[in-house]
Every structure is written in structure tokens, then in C-alpha cells.
Amino acid sequence: MDVIDELKSFRERDVPYTRVLSSMCTIPHPIAVEAHKMFINVNLGDPGIFRGSFELEKKLIEMLGRILHNQKASGYICSGGTEANIQAIRSFRNKNKSKKVNIVVPKTAHFSFDKAGEILCIEVKKAGVDENYRVDLGEVESLVDDRTIALVGVAGTTELGQIDPIVELSKLAEEKGIDLHVDAAFGGLVIPFLDNPYPFDFVNRGVSSLTVDPHKMGMATIPAGGILFRDESYLKFLEIETPYLTSKTQFTLTGTRPATGVASAYAVLKQLGFDGMRKIVKECMKNTKIVLEEVQALGFEQVIEPVMNIVAFKSDKAEKIRDKFYEKGWVISTIREPKAIRLVVMPHVTEEVIKEFISTFKKILSDL
Ligand SMILES: Cc1ncc(COP(=O)(O)O)c(C=O)c1O
């Protein structure tokens, strides 16, 4: 067998996106694929060689900064939300000289904060949530002590797509004189394009940094995560000297790093513009409503009214349902609290896909 046929045979075993309602990634936009191909051999880890690509990255950060209400934002395109979250916390830790420090995150925060805690040797305190699965402000405040260096709020929680009260968290961070990181890995390219966007970003003075991933709703090619800081000073806390490269210092976590995510994210945002993105998000929200009504009609109740294009339905049999879908070639996920199935309605989840999904769901329910 020739190697390409061999590769195809592996690739064919992957589940196609049109059967996936669990992922925050999607089929990249055609312009993203074209842009990606143009940048396949670029190493942004050595920006003096790839000066044009490095300039493009700065333009993309500026573009994201404009969407997120901060023209002066500094940052870079990284491997994903995990790296972005680790780097935000690393910057805050390096800014604070004390040894034993902690951060306060909602218990609904992504597990990348546990990785950050372990790698950076800092305690990660977890605050409970209210009945709508938003972080409980009273609990956050009670967990803050004189070793707390930062708070975290999530704009688009992984499990429910809920938005924490960022406005209030920002005020609290300002009051306590600590940093606030907003994890908008998913919501950062959804919320700005909703009809009534919640002010989750740098518009709040207490927000020091923000994670926003173009490889999720930005329809860029993988990997394309994003970390944006309020200003350049936060990048300085990340700098390490680089003895033999074209740059003297490096603030990124990885050394060699691709520009494919930069090019593909830039291409999508530039080509679609604000109106194009709004159209895509509108379509996803319309399809989320269809999923909501169809699954409700099967006798399920949603955990919360969907805030963005993620919807979860309570069920004691959530895991069994998920496994039955998997047997039939579909991937959905479950959440921990409450027991529920979770569906992410990305651009590849079209009305046609929803029809097939619901008909599979009916068959599964009749077999349960
Ligand atoms: C809110 C949030 N933050 C961070 C991440 C981690 O992103 P990545 O998988 O790109 O590292 C995710 C992934 O689902 C997420 O939903």
C-alpha cells in the first residue's frame, strides 16, 4: 500500500465532523484552509527570519483587540486555550514575587487551570456556582486572601456555555488590587456577534487578560489559540533570554511554533468581517434553538436556557445515551453536574445534520 493510501485508511477511521456534536472545533472555513497552506513551513519561534509572518500575527492581535475593546492589547497566537490560560497565570505569578500564592477560579472552569496550578506550583481555589451555573461572587470573595494573585471568570463555560458575572468580578479584582483573567476561549468569538452581547471583555477595567481561540468559533485551522493581555507589560513577565535566535527574548511557552493558525484566523476574520461573523453566529444560534425544541419534544429539560450555541439536557441516563450514540457513529458528551447530555451546535451542525441526529435519538430512546 502506498503511504498516502495508508494515511487515508487511518483518516477514514476518524469520526466526520457531521457526526460530532461534542466538539468546540469545526470544519475550517475554506479561506482558512487556503491561508494555512501558504504558511506551512513558517516558524514564528524565530521572528527575525519570518518577519512578514510575525507582522501578520501583530495585525491579528490588533484585530482581536478591536473586537474585544482594547486596541492596545498585546499577546500572541498559541496552541490553544490551555496554553493561553497557563500563560496568563504564569504572567501574574511572575509579576508577584511571593512564593506561596493562589488563584480563585469557578468550579466550572476548564481543567487547564488545574494544569496551570500544577506546573506553576500555585494553589487553585474553586468557587461554587449559583442556580444558573454562574460563579457565586460571595464565595469568590470569601476565598480571596492575602496570597491571592488573580481571579478567573469564564465567558462561555465548556460544559454549558454560561457567562460568569465578569462585570462584578472585574470590580472585585480592582477593589482587591489583583488581576482578572477571562477565559473566553469559546465565547470570545461568539459573544461579540450576539444580538445582545454581554460586556465580558477589556471594556471592564479590571480585566488584565483574555483567552480567545480562533480554532473554535473562529473557524481557523488547528492549532490557533489566543492570549491577549491588557498591555505589553504582562508579556515582559513572561520573557526568557534566547541566546542564539534572531530575537533576544521570547515570551511564548513553546519555542518553534506555527503561523498557520495566524494566517487562517486572519483570513477568516478579514474575509467575513464583523457582519459575516455575526451571520455565522446567528445561524448557529438558530440551529441551537431547533435542537432545543426538538430535544424538548422528546421529553427532556434543558439545564439552562442556552446563552450561546451549547445546550445540555438533564438525564439520569446521560452516559448510556452518549454510549448508544457512539455505537451508532455519533459523538455527544455528558456533563458532571447535573447529570446531563451536552450538545455543541457548531457551524457544521446544519439543519440536515440535526434532522439525522434527532431521528437517531428517537431510535436510541425506543431501545433504552
Ligand atoms: C472555556 C475553555 N477554556 C479552555 C479550553 C482549552 O482549549 P484547548 O483545548 O484549545 O487547549 C477549552 C476547551 O474546550 C474551553 O472550553
Short mmCIF file of C-alpha atoms in Angstrom, two decimals, residues 137-268:
data_model
loop_
_atom_site.label_atom_id
_atom_site.label_comp_id
_atom_site.label_asym_id
_atom_site.label_seq_id
_atom_site.Cartn_x
_atom_site.Cartn_y
_atom_site.Cartn_z
CA LEU A 137 -19.48 36.16 43.90
CA GLY A 138 -19.82 35.80 47.67
CA GLU A 139 -17.90 32.56 47.51
CA VAL A 140 -15.18 34.09 45.33
CA GLU A 141 -14.79 36.94 47.80
CA SER A 142 -14.60 34.58 50.77
CA LEU A 143 -11.84 32.54 49.09
CA VAL A 144 -9.66 35.58 48.38
CA ASP A 145 -6.86 36.02 50.93
CA ASP A 146 -3.58 37.92 51.08
CA ARG A 147 -1.89 35.27 48.92
CA THR A 148 -4.44 35.55 46.07
CA ILE A 149 -2.85 36.99 42.93
CA ALA A 150 -5.72 36.60 40.46
CA LEU A 151 -9.34 35.75 39.82
CA VAL A 152 -10.62 33.85 36.79
CA GLY A 153 -14.02 34.25 35.14
CA VAL A 154 -15.29 32.22 32.21
CA ALA A 155 -17.15 33.71 29.27
CA GLY A 156 -18.63 30.61 27.69
CA THR A 157 -18.14 27.69 30.10
CA THR A 158 -17.04 24.47 28.48
CA GLU A 159 -19.98 22.47 29.75
CA LEU A 160 -22.90 24.90 29.46
CA GLY A 161 -21.72 27.95 27.54
CA GLN A 162 -22.63 30.12 30.55
CA ILE A 163 -21.03 33.52 31.21
CA ASP A 164 -19.74 34.34 34.70
CA PRO A 165 -20.55 37.82 36.12
CA ILE A 166 -17.41 39.37 34.65
CA VAL A 167 -18.54 42.96 35.38
CA GLU A 168 -18.74 42.21 39.11
CA LEU A 169 -15.57 40.06 39.09
CA SER A 170 -13.77 42.96 37.44
CA LYS A 171 -14.91 45.36 40.18
CA LEU A 172 -13.82 42.88 42.84
CA ALA A 173 -10.39 42.44 41.22
CA GLU A 174 -9.94 46.23 41.10
CA GLU A 175 -11.03 46.56 44.71
CA LYS A 176 -8.56 43.88 45.84
CA GLY A 177 -5.78 45.14 43.57
CA ILE A 178 -5.36 41.77 41.82
CA ASP A 179 -5.54 40.60 38.21
CA LEU A 180 -8.59 39.11 36.49
CA HIS A 181 -8.23 36.64 33.64
CA VAL A 182 -11.27 35.96 31.46
CA ASP A 183 -11.31 32.57 29.78
CA ALA A 184 -13.26 33.35 26.62
CA ALA A 185 -11.63 30.52 24.65
CA PHE A 186 -15.04 29.68 23.21
CA GLY A 187 -17.17 32.76 23.91
CA GLY A 188 -14.59 35.30 22.71
CA LEU A 189 -15.67 34.81 19.11
CA VAL A 190 -19.35 34.20 19.87
CA ILE A 191 -20.47 36.83 22.38
CA PRO A 192 -19.36 39.90 20.34
CA PHE A 193 -21.58 38.71 17.48
CA LEU A 194 -24.75 38.01 19.50
CA ASP A 195 -27.73 40.38 19.31
CA ASN A 196 -27.28 41.50 22.92
CA PRO A 197 -23.62 40.96 23.78
CA TYR A 198 -22.69 40.77 27.49
CA PRO A 199 -19.71 43.03 28.40
CA PHE A 200 -17.20 40.28 29.15
CA ASP A 201 -14.01 41.77 27.74
CA PHE A 202 -11.44 44.59 28.21
CA VAL A 203 -14.30 47.09 28.41
CA ASN A 204 -14.11 46.17 32.12
CA ARG A 205 -11.11 47.95 33.63
CA GLY A 206 -10.28 45.07 35.96
CA VAL A 207 -9.76 42.58 33.11
CA SER A 208 -6.00 42.02 32.70
CA SER A 209 -6.04 39.21 30.15
CA LEU A 210 -8.29 37.18 27.93
CA THR A 211 -8.14 33.79 26.24
CA VAL A 212 -9.80 33.69 22.80
CA ASP A 213 -9.38 30.73 20.47
CA PRO A 214 -9.70 31.18 16.70
CA HIS A 215 -9.65 27.37 16.29
CA LYS A 216 -13.05 27.19 17.98
CA MET A 217 -15.74 29.58 16.66
CA GLY A 218 -13.14 31.47 14.59
CA MET A 219 -13.14 28.56 12.09
CA ALA A 220 -9.34 28.76 11.77
CA THR A 221 -7.21 25.66 11.26
CA ILE A 222 -5.91 23.84 14.36
CA PRO A 223 -3.82 24.94 16.28
CA ALA A 224 -4.91 28.54 16.82
CA GLY A 225 -5.43 29.68 20.38
CA GLY A 226 -5.05 33.24 21.54
CA ILE A 227 -3.81 35.04 24.64
CA LEU A 228 -4.36 38.79 24.88
CA PHE A 229 -3.09 41.00 27.71
CA ARG A 230 -4.32 44.49 28.54
CA ASP A 231 -0.87 45.89 27.69
CA GLU A 232 2.67 44.85 26.88
CA SER A 233 3.87 44.89 30.49
CA TYR A 234 2.29 41.46 31.07
CA LEU A 235 4.35 39.95 28.24
CA LYS A 236 7.52 41.25 29.91
CA PHE A 237 6.81 38.99 32.90
CA LEU A 238 6.97 36.02 30.52
CA GLU A 239 10.25 36.87 28.81
CA ILE A 240 13.16 34.45 28.80
CA GLU A 241 16.51 35.23 27.17
CA THR A 242 17.19 33.45 23.89
CA PRO A 243 20.93 33.19 23.17
CA TYR A 244 21.03 32.08 19.52
CA LEU A 245 17.83 33.26 17.81
CA THR A 246 17.06 36.39 15.81
CA SER A 247 15.18 37.71 18.84
CA LYS A 248 16.88 38.36 22.20
CA THR A 249 13.96 37.24 24.33
CA GLN A 250 10.92 35.02 24.00
CA PHE A 251 7.60 35.31 25.85
CA THR A 252 5.90 32.30 24.29
CA LEU A 253 5.64 28.92 26.05
CA THR A 254 6.64 26.84 23.04
CA GLY A 255 9.76 27.53 21.01
CA THR A 256 9.13 26.53 17.42
CA ARG A 257 5.54 27.48 16.65
CA PRO A 258 3.38 27.59 13.52
CA ALA A 259 1.96 30.59 11.66
CA THR A 260 -0.79 28.53 10.03
CA GLY A 261 -3.22 29.46 12.82
CA VAL A 262 -2.28 33.12 12.47
CA ALA A 263 -2.82 33.14 8.71
CA SER A 264 -6.02 31.12 8.79
CA ALA A 265 -7.57 33.13 11.65
CA TYR A 266 -6.64 36.41 9.99
CA ALA A 267 -8.06 35.27 6.65
CA VAL A 268 -11.41 34.28 8.16
#
